[in-house]
Every structure is written in structure tokens, then in C-alpha cells.
Coordinates of C-alpha atoms in Angstrom, one line a residue:
M612 CA 134.8 165.3 227.3
A613 CA 132.2 162.6 225.9
A614 CA 132.3 163.6 222.5
N615 CA 135.4 164.4 222.1
E616 CA 136.4 161.1 222.6
M617 CA 133.6 159.3 220.9
D618 CA 135.6 161.3 217.7
V619 CA 138.8 159.9 218.7
F620 CA 138.1 156.7 218.5
A621 CA 135.8 156.8 215.5
N622 CA 139.1 158.5 214.3
E623 CA 142.0 155.8 215.8
E624 CA 142.9 153.3 213.2
K625 CA 142.4 149.3 213.1
R626 CA 144.8 147.2 214.1
N627 CA 145.8 144.2 212.7
L628 CA 146.6 140.7 214.7
E629 CA 148.1 137.8 213.8
L630 CA 146.9 134.8 214.9
G631 CA 149.4 132.3 216.8
G632 CA 148.1 129.2 215.2
H633 CA 144.9 128.6 213.1
V634 CA 141.2 129.4 214.8
G635 CA 138.9 127.7 212.0
F636 CA 136.2 131.0 210.6
D637 CA 138.6 130.6 207.3
S638 CA 135.3 128.2 206.8
L639 CA 132.9 130.6 207.0
P640 CA 132.8 130.5 203.2
D641 CA 131.5 126.6 203.1
Q642 CA 129.5 126.4 205.7
L643 CA 127.6 129.8 203.7
V644 CA 128.3 127.3 200.2
S645 CA 126.5 124.3 202.8
K646 CA 123.5 126.3 203.9
S647 CA 122.6 127.9 200.4
V648 CA 122.9 123.8 198.9
A649 CA 120.7 122.5 201.4
Q650 CA 118.1 125.7 200.9
G651 CA 118.5 125.6 197.7
F652 CA 118.1 128.9 195.1
C653 CA 115.7 130.6 193.0
F654 CA 116.6 132.3 189.9
N655 CA 113.2 134.2 187.6
I656 CA 113.2 134.9 184.0
L657 CA 111.1 137.2 182.3
C658 CA 111.2 136.7 177.9
V659 CA 109.8 139.2 176.5
G660 CA 108.9 139.5 172.9
E661 CA 106.3 139.1 170.3
T662 CA 104.8 135.6 169.6
G663 CA 106.2 133.0 167.7
I664 CA 110.1 134.6 168.2
G665 CA 111.1 131.8 169.5
K666 CA 110.6 131.9 173.4
S667 CA 109.9 128.8 174.2
T668 CA 112.4 127.0 172.3
L669 CA 115.5 129.2 173.1
M670 CA 114.3 128.2 177.4
N671 CA 114.3 124.8 176.1
T672 CA 117.8 125.2 174.7
L673 CA 118.8 127.0 177.7
F674 CA 118.0 124.5 179.9
N675 CA 118.5 121.6 178.1
T676 CA 114.9 120.2 178.7
T677 CA 111.5 120.4 177.1
F678 CA 109.1 122.7 179.6
E679 CA 105.0 122.3 179.1
N680 CA 103.8 125.7 177.5
E681 CA 100.8 126.2 175.5
E682 CA 101.7 127.4 172.4
A683 CA 100.0 131.1 172.5
S684 CA 98.0 132.7 169.4
H685 CA 98.3 136.1 167.6
Y686 CA 94.7 136.9 168.7
E687 CA 95.1 137.9 172.4
S688 CA 93.4 140.8 172.7
E689 CA 95.6 142.2 175.5
V690 CA 98.5 141.5 176.7
H691 CA 98.7 139.2 180.3
L692 CA 101.9 137.5 181.7
R693 CA 102.0 133.4 181.7
P694 CA 104.2 132.0 184.8
Q695 CA 105.3 129.5 185.1
T696 CA 107.4 127.3 188.2
Y697 CA 109.5 124.0 188.4
D698 CA 112.2 122.2 190.4
L699 CA 115.6 121.6 188.3
Q700 CA 118.5 120.0 189.7
E701 CA 122.1 119.4 188.7
S702 CA 124.3 117.9 190.5
N703 CA 123.5 118.3 193.9
V704 CA 122.0 121.7 193.5
N705 CA 118.4 122.4 193.4
L706 CA 117.0 125.2 191.6
K707 CA 113.3 126.8 192.1
L708 CA 113.3 128.2 187.7
T709 CA 110.2 130.9 186.9
I710 CA 109.6 131.4 183.4
V711 CA 107.3 134.3 182.5
H712 CA 106.1 134.6 179.0
T713 CA 104.2 137.8 177.7
V714 CA 101.5 136.2 175.9
G715 CA 100.0 138.6 173.2
F716 CA 102.7 140.9 173.2
G717 CA 103.1 143.0 169.7
D718 CA 99.6 141.0 168.1
Q719 CA 97.1 144.2 168.8
I720 CA 96.7 147.2 166.4
N721 CA 97.2 149.7 169.4
R722 CA 100.4 148.7 170.7
E723 CA 100.5 151.9 173.3
Q724 CA 99.8 150.4 176.6
S725 CA 101.5 146.9 175.7
Y726 CA 104.1 147.7 178.0
K727 CA 102.3 148.3 180.8
P728 CA 100.9 144.5 181.9
I729 CA 104.4 144.3 182.7
L730 CA 105.4 146.7 184.8
E731 CA 102.2 145.8 186.7
Y732 CA 103.3 141.9 187.6
I733 CA 107.1 143.7 187.9
D734 CA 105.3 145.7 191.3
A735 CA 103.5 142.9 191.8
Q736 CA 106.1 140.4 192.6
F737 CA 108.5 143.4 194.4
E738 CA 105.3 144.5 196.2
S739 CA 104.5 140.5 197.8
Y740 CA 108.1 140.3 199.0
L741 CA 107.4 144.1 200.4
E742 CA 104.4 142.9 202.2
E743 CA 106.2 140.3 203.2
E744 CA 109.4 142.2 205.0
L745 CA 106.7 144.2 206.9
K746 CA 105.2 141.6 208.6
I747 CA 106.1 140.9 212.1
K748 CA 106.2 137.2 211.8
R749 CA 108.3 137.1 209.1
S750 CA 109.4 133.8 206.9
L751 CA 111.5 134.9 203.9
F752 CA 113.9 131.7 204.6
N753 CA 111.5 129.3 202.8
Y754 CA 109.5 132.7 200.9
H755 CA 109.0 131.4 197.3
D756 CA 111.1 134.7 196.0
T757 CA 108.9 135.9 192.6
R758 CA 111.1 138.8 192.0
I759 CA 112.6 139.1 188.6
H760 CA 116.0 138.5 188.3
I761 CA 116.4 139.1 184.5
C762 CA 114.9 140.0 181.5
L763 CA 115.3 138.7 177.9
Y764 CA 113.7 141.1 175.8
F765 CA 113.8 139.4 172.3
I766 CA 113.8 141.8 169.4
A767 CA 113.4 140.4 165.6
P768 CA 115.4 140.2 162.9
T769 CA 113.2 142.3 160.8
G770 CA 114.0 145.8 159.5
H771 CA 117.6 147.7 159.9
S772 CA 116.5 149.5 163.1
L773 CA 114.5 149.1 166.7
K774 CA 111.0 148.7 166.4
S775 CA 108.9 152.0 168.5
L776 CA 107.4 149.2 170.7
D777 CA 111.0 147.6 171.5
L778 CA 111.9 151.1 172.8
V779 CA 109.2 152.1 174.5
T780 CA 109.2 148.6 176.3
M781 CA 112.5 148.5 177.1
K782 CA 113.4 152.2 178.4
K783 CA 110.5 151.8 181.1
L784 CA 111.3 148.7 182.0
D785 CA 115.2 149.3 182.2
S786 CA 114.5 150.7 186.4
K787 CA 112.3 147.8 187.5
V788 CA 114.5 144.6 185.8
N789 CA 117.7 143.6 184.6
I790 CA 117.8 143.6 180.9
I791 CA 120.1 141.6 177.8
P792 CA 117.9 142.0 175.0
V793 CA 118.8 139.1 172.5
I794 CA 118.1 139.5 168.4
A795 CA 115.9 135.7 168.3
K796 CA 116.5 133.2 165.0
A797 CA 119.7 135.3 164.0
D798 CA 119.7 132.2 161.3
T799 CA 117.3 134.5 158.8
V800 CA 120.3 137.2 158.7
S801 CA 123.7 137.1 157.3
K802 CA 126.7 137.5 159.8
S803 CA 127.3 140.9 157.3
E804 CA 123.7 142.5 158.1
L805 CA 123.6 141.0 161.6
D806 CA 126.7 142.7 162.7
K807 CA 125.4 145.6 161.2
L808 CA 122.4 145.2 163.5
K809 CA 123.6 144.7 166.3
I810 CA 125.6 148.8 166.0
K811 CA 122.6 149.9 164.9
I812 CA 120.6 148.8 168.3
M813 CA 123.1 149.9 170.7
S814 CA 123.4 152.9 169.3
E815 CA 119.9 153.3 169.4
L816 CA 119.8 151.6 173.2
V817 CA 122.6 155.0 174.0
S818 CA 120.4 156.9 172.3
N819 CA 117.7 156.8 173.5
G820 CA 119.4 156.3 177.1
V821 CA 117.8 152.7 177.6
Q822 CA 120.4 151.6 180.5
I823 CA 120.5 147.4 180.1
Y824 CA 122.1 145.2 181.7
Q825 CA 126.5 145.1 181.4
F826 CA 128.3 142.0 183.3
P827 CA 130.6 143.0 185.8
T828 CA 134.0 144.0 185.9
E829 CA 134.5 144.6 189.4
D830 CA 136.1 140.7 190.0
E831 CA 138.7 140.4 188.7
A832 CA 137.8 136.4 188.2
V833 CA 135.6 137.5 185.6
A834 CA 136.4 140.7 185.0
E835 CA 138.2 139.7 181.7
I836 CA 135.0 137.7 180.1
N837 CA 132.3 140.1 181.4
S838 CA 134.4 143.3 179.4
S839 CA 134.5 141.5 176.5
M840 CA 131.3 140.3 176.1
N841 CA 129.5 143.6 177.3
S842 CA 130.8 144.0 173.7
H843 CA 129.4 141.5 172.1
L844 CA 126.0 142.6 173.2
P845 CA 123.2 142.6 171.3
F846 CA 123.5 138.4 171.2
A847 CA 122.4 137.1 168.0
V848 CA 120.5 133.4 170.0
V849 CA 119.7 130.2 167.9
G850 CA 117.6 128.0 169.8
S851 CA 117.1 123.9 169.5
L852 CA 116.1 120.7 170.6
E853 CA 116.8 118.3 167.7
D854 CA 120.1 116.4 167.8
I855 CA 121.6 116.0 163.8
K856 CA 124.8 114.5 163.7
V857 CA 127.2 116.7 162.1
G858 CA 130.8 114.8 161.4
N859 CA 131.2 111.6 164.2
K860 CA 129.3 113.5 167.1
M861 CA 125.6 115.1 167.6
V862 CA 124.9 118.4 168.2
K863 CA 121.9 120.6 168.6
A864 CA 121.3 122.2 164.9
R865 CA 118.5 123.3 162.9
L866 CA 118.5 121.5 159.3
Y867 CA 117.9 123.4 156.0
P868 CA 118.2 122.4 152.5
W869 CA 122.0 123.9 152.1
G870 CA 122.8 122.6 155.1
S871 CA 122.9 123.2 159.6
V872 CA 122.7 125.7 162.3
Q873 CA 124.7 124.2 165.1
V874 CA 122.7 125.9 168.3
E875 CA 126.6 125.6 170.5
N876 CA 128.5 126.7 167.5
E877 CA 129.6 130.3 168.2
N878 CA 130.5 130.8 164.1
H879 CA 127.2 130.2 164.1
C880 CA 125.5 132.3 166.6
D881 CA 125.8 133.7 170.0
F882 CA 123.7 130.8 172.4
V883 CA 127.0 129.7 174.5
K884 CA 127.6 133.4 175.1
L885 CA 124.2 133.6 176.5
R886 CA 124.5 131.2 178.6
E887 CA 127.8 131.8 179.7
M888 CA 127.0 134.5 181.0
L889 CA 123.7 134.1 181.8
L890 CA 123.9 131.1 184.2
R891 CA 127.8 130.0 184.4
V892 CA 129.0 133.5 185.2
N893 CA 126.7 135.7 186.4
M894 CA 123.5 134.4 187.7
E895 CA 124.3 135.9 191.5
D896 CA 125.3 138.8 190.7
L897 CA 121.5 139.3 188.7
R898 CA 120.1 138.0 191.8
E899 CA 122.0 140.9 194.2
Q900 CA 121.1 143.2 191.5
T901 CA 118.1 142.3 191.4
H902 CA 117.4 142.5 195.8
A903 CA 120.1 145.5 195.9
R904 CA 119.0 148.1 192.8
H905 CA 115.5 147.2 192.2
Y906 CA 113.8 146.2 194.2
E907 CA 115.9 149.0 196.9
L908 CA 114.4 151.5 194.5
Y909 CA 111.2 150.0 195.0
R910 CA 111.3 149.5 198.7
R911 CA 112.8 153.1 199.4
C912 CA 109.8 154.9 197.1
K913 CA 107.0 152.4 199.2
L914 CA 108.0 153.6 202.2
E915 CA 108.4 157.1 201.1
E916 CA 105.0 157.6 200.5
M917 CA 104.0 155.5 203.2
G918 CA 105.9 158.6 205.5
F919 CA 108.6 156.7 206.5
K920 CA 112.5 159.1 206.0
D921 CA 115.8 158.2 207.2
T922 CA 117.4 160.7 209.5
D923 CA 120.3 163.2 208.6
P924 CA 123.3 163.6 210.5
D925 CA 122.5 167.1 211.7
S926 CA 118.8 166.6 212.0
Q927 CA 116.9 165.5 215.1
S928 CA 116.0 161.5 215.2
F929 CA 112.4 160.8 214.6
S930 CA 110.1 158.2 216.6
L931 CA 108.1 155.6 213.5
Q932 CA 105.0 155.7 216.8
E933 CA 105.1 160.1 216.1
T934 CA 105.3 159.6 211.9
Y935 CA 102.5 156.9 212.6
E936 CA 100.4 158.8 214.3
S937 CA 101.2 161.8 211.7
K938 CA 100.5 159.9 208.9
R939 CA 97.3 158.8 210.5
K940 CA 95.7 162.0 211.2
E941 CA 96.7 162.6 207.4
F942 CA 94.7 159.7 206.2
L943 CA 91.9 160.3 208.3
L944 CA 92.0 163.8 207.8
E945 CA 92.0 163.2 203.6
L946 CA 89.6 160.2 204.5
Q947 CA 86.8 162.6 206.0
R948 CA 87.9 165.3 203.5
K949 CA 86.7 162.8 200.2
E950 CA 83.8 162.0 202.9
E951 CA 82.1 165.1 202.7
E952 CA 82.4 166.0 199.8
M953 CA 81.1 162.5 198.2
R954 CA 78.4 163.4 200.6
Q955 CA 78.2 167.6 199.1
M956 CA 78.1 165.1 195.5
F957 CA 75.7 163.3 196.5
V958 CA 72.9 165.5 197.8
N959 CA 73.4 167.6 194.6
K960 CA 73.1 164.2 193.1
V961 CA 69.9 163.7 195.0
K962 CA 68.8 167.6 194.3
E963 CA 69.1 167.1 190.8
T964 CA 67.7 163.4 190.6
E965 CA 64.4 165.3 192.2
A966 CA 64.3 168.4 190.5
E967 CA 63.8 165.9 186.9
L968 CA 61.5 163.9 188.2
K969 CA 59.6 166.9 189.3
E970 CA 60.2 167.9 185.4
K971 CA 59.3 164.7 184.4
E972 CA 56.3 164.7 186.5
K973 CA 55.3 168.2 185.6
E974 CA 55.1 166.6 181.8
L975 CA 53.3 163.4 183.0
H976 CA 50.3 164.8 184.3
D977 CA 50.4 167.5 181.6
R978 CA 50.8 164.3 178.9
F979 CA 47.9 162.7 181.0
E980 CA 45.6 165.9 180.5
Q981 CA 45.5 166.4 176.7
L982 CA 45.5 162.7 176.2
K983 CA 42.5 162.9 178.6
R984 CA 41.3 165.8 176.1
M985 CA 41.6 164.5 173.4
H986 CA 39.7 161.1 174.9
Q987 CA 36.6 163.2 176.1
D988 CA 36.7 164.2 172.4
E989 CA 37.0 160.8 170.3
K990 CA 34.0 160.1 173.7
R991 CA 31.8 162.4 172.5
N992 CA 32.5 162.2 168.7
L993 CA 31.3 158.2 169.0
E994 CA 28.3 159.5 170.7
E995 CA 27.1 161.9 168.0
K996 CA 28.3 158.4 165.7
R997 CA 26.7 156.1 167.6
R998 CA 23.9 159.1 168.0
E999 CA 23.6 159.4 163.9
L1000 CA 23.6 155.3 163.7
E1001 CA 21.1 154.9 165.8
E1002 CA 18.6 157.8 163.8
E1003 CA 19.7 155.7 160.8
M1004 CA 18.6 152.7 162.2
N1005 CA 15.3 153.3 163.3
A1006 CA 14.5 155.4 159.7
F1007 CA 15.8 152.0 158.1
N1008 CA 13.4 149.9 160.7
R1009 CA 10.4 152.3 159.4
R1010 CA 10.9 152.0 155.4
K1011 CA 11.4 148.6 156.2
V1012 CA 8.2 148.0 157.7
A1013 CA 6.2 150.6 155.5
A1014 CA 8.6 148.2 152.7
E1015 CA 7.0 144.9 153.9
T1016 CA 3.5 146.3 155.1
L1017 CA 3.1 147.5 151.1
M1018 CA 4.4 144.3 150.1
G1019 CA 1.5 142.4 152.3
Q1020 CA -0.9 144.1 150.8
A1021 CA -0.5 143.7 146.9
L1022 CA 0.6 140.2 147.8
Q1023 CA -3.0 140.8 149.5
G1024 CA -4.6 142.1 146.7
C1025 CA -3.4 139.6 144.3
S1026 CA -4.7 136.3 145.7
Q1027 CA -8.7 138.2 146.8
Q1028 CA -8.1 139.7 142.6
P1029 CA -10.5 136.4 141.3
F1030 CA -12.5 136.2 143.9
K1031 CA -14.0 141.0 143.5
K1032 CA -14.3 139.6 139.6
D1033 CA -17.2 137.1 140.2
K1034 CA -17.9 139.5 142.9
D1035 CA -18.6 142.3 140.0
K1036 CA -20.3 139.5 138.4
K1037 CA -23.2 139.0 140.3
N1038 CA -23.6 142.7 141.0
F1039 CA -23.6 143.8 137.4
F1040 CA -26.5 141.5 136.6
S1041 CA -28.7 142.3 139.6
L1042 CA -28.1 145.8 139.1
P1043 CA -31.5 146.8 137.9
S1044 CA -33.3 145.8 140.9
A1045 CA -31.3 147.3 142.9
C1046 CA -31.4 150.5 140.9
S1047 CA -35.0 150.5 140.7
L1048 CA -34.9 150.0 144.4
T1049 CA -33.2 152.8 145.0
S1050 CA -35.1 154.7 142.8
G1051 CA -38.5 153.4 144.0
R1052 CA -36.3 154.0 147.8
N1053 CA -35.7 157.3 146.8
L1054 CA -38.9 158.4 145.2
N1055 CA -41.1 157.3 148.5

């Protein structure tokens, strides 16, 4: 019975009542405006394009100021993103503007992974916002939102179509961020060629399934202008902060020998259209699209990975505590399984290492024994050689002594030779008497 009553109450049409006088809730929009103005706004722009294509110049022209930006070189080994935040004020509205430059994009020989740092940066900003949302004590009121609201993709006006890098990068980014393609340095292309290039670019984007940002046409106040501007995509832009006198007034333009290109002249380029659509008409829609579409998609995927899900009308409601406990058990089981795998891997690795060490030890022992035998053989050979050398030295010493003896004797003989001659003479003269003595002795 209660269920039927609820159905009847749900199906009952809402009643419209007329007020008898002024109540005052019609000031709610004014209250929201005052609160928003007091709080301030944030707007984050991602500039994707090759080095030297004119990203910084366009940003300076777009906000009519000079941002401090370090000039990038063409020798970056990889792509990295450089965010810079500025506090701007116009009338009584404060804007915290963050401009993110892709330094080194398109400068590498291998550009296959050039888009990855950009995706990682966008996801990191989503993750930071999600972490703030999931905190127990949140401070989203004064949280600095760094989520990218718009990506200006700069297309080089060279060739007659998009580069493969451009198509791949925009395809990877279209589900993460609002993309507005712009043709940079449009003053380097003739008007007829520029029209053909625009048609070719849009045709390639559609054929490759790249979803770029379309200006909303639901609001009747801006439906007409947004609808006409959607047909002008991509915008062909020229940037310059140089003031040049044209006629009786000073305008921002680029001066050439043949004349000048006026930045704010819609016959020369689409800069005014870009500024009108980006800042003056659709800035809040870009912020809403970022939160309601791109961030919600990221948030949903993250929560589904964590095990959370929405209940269907026909299914039973689930408990957050039960979901947490179930997810925790799954995590602990997975952790235990990985720990067991790591332990088994460690044991196998230790066994393999021990086997390798034993093999190395055996090789070292065999090598030691071989060296030991070689050492003994060399030692034995050295002993034999030493013995032979000692024998040769002894024989040499004997010969030396004999030679010295003979030489001494020869010297002594030479010194006694005169004395022997005199003695021989004396013996000669006394020889008869000696002979007679001898003969007489013999006779006796």
C-alpha cells in the first residue's frame, strides 16, 4: 500500500503557484555573481605545438600582456611540460591563469611517444583534484584547480594536410581535454591555400574520429554566433605585440616589406574570432565541460578500478564498508600471491646463484691445481738450471785457478832464468872435478 502511495506521489504533476507579492529569491543570480567575483576564477590553457611555432607570442597577444617565458631550444631529449601561473585582473574580476607549454614537442627523431608526457600531466591534475575530493576534510572552496580547461593545438602551416604526429596526439587527447585546433603563423599562407588547408584539416579530423571542442548551441543567447564559429574551425591566427601605425591609429600588426598583417583585422586572420570564442563567450562552458565530461570520465574509471559501483534500480544496494572489506581482501590475497611469487623467485635465484658459485669454485680449483703443477714444473726446471749453472761455475773456477797457477809459474820461471844461466856456467867449469870425484867414488 505504501509503495502504491509513493508511486502516485511520484507521478503527481508539480503544481505551479503564483506569488502574492515580492519574496526576494530573484536576487539569487546576483548573489552567485557576487560570490563568484569575490572568490575569483581560474582558467588553465595547454599549448601543444612544435618549438618556435608561436605559442608564447599568441598567449601574449591573447591577454594583451607579456608573460615571462623562457625560450625553448630545439635540442630537448624528451617532451616535458612547463606550467606557469599568473594572477590577472580586469575591472573587478580576478583570474588565476595557468599556461602550460609543451617544451620539446616535435623535436625528437623518434616522436612515437611524444604525446605520453602530455597525457600523464593531464591525468596528474585530475588525480590531484580527485584526491582532494576524497579527503575527509576537503577544501575545494580555496583549492587551486589545475585541471586543463582548453588545449590549443598549434598546426604548422606547412604541407597540405596534418602530420601523423598531430593526428595521433589529438586522438589521444580528445577524451581528456577540450581541443581547439589553430593554424599558427597564418600570414605565411595565401588566403586560397588557407581555405583549402582548413577544409583538408577538418576532413582528416572527421575521418580519423578526432573529437574537437564544438562551441555549444543550446543557449539561445550564443547559439547563432557559436554555430557560425563552428564552421570557421580551425582558426588561422597571427600573434604580435608590436604596435604599428596604420592610418590614424595604432594597431597590433606584423610589418613586412610589402605591407602589414593586422592581428585584430578579421580579413587578415581569425585572432578576433578565437579570442571571442575562447574568453568572451565560452570560457565558463569550457570549465563546465572539463568538470562534467572529462573529469567525470576519469573519476568514474578510477572509482571502478577501486571497486566502487553504482546501484541499479533493480539490484540491491551495496554497503561501502562491505565493498571496502572485499576490495581489501582481494588486495591482501593479491599481495600474498605476489609475495609468494617473489619468495619463490628469490629461492630459485639463490639456487641458481649457488650453482653458479659452485661451478665457478670448481673452475677456480682446477685452475689453481693447474697453476700449481705449472709452478712445480717451473721450479724443478729452475733447480736444474741452477745446478747446471753451479757446475759450470765450479768448472770455470777450477780452470781459472789452473790458469792462474800456470801463469804464476810462468812468471816465476821468467824471473829465475838469468840466475840459472850463471849457475849453469859455474857447474860447467867445475864439472871435471865433479866427474873425477864421482868416478873415483865409483871406483872405490
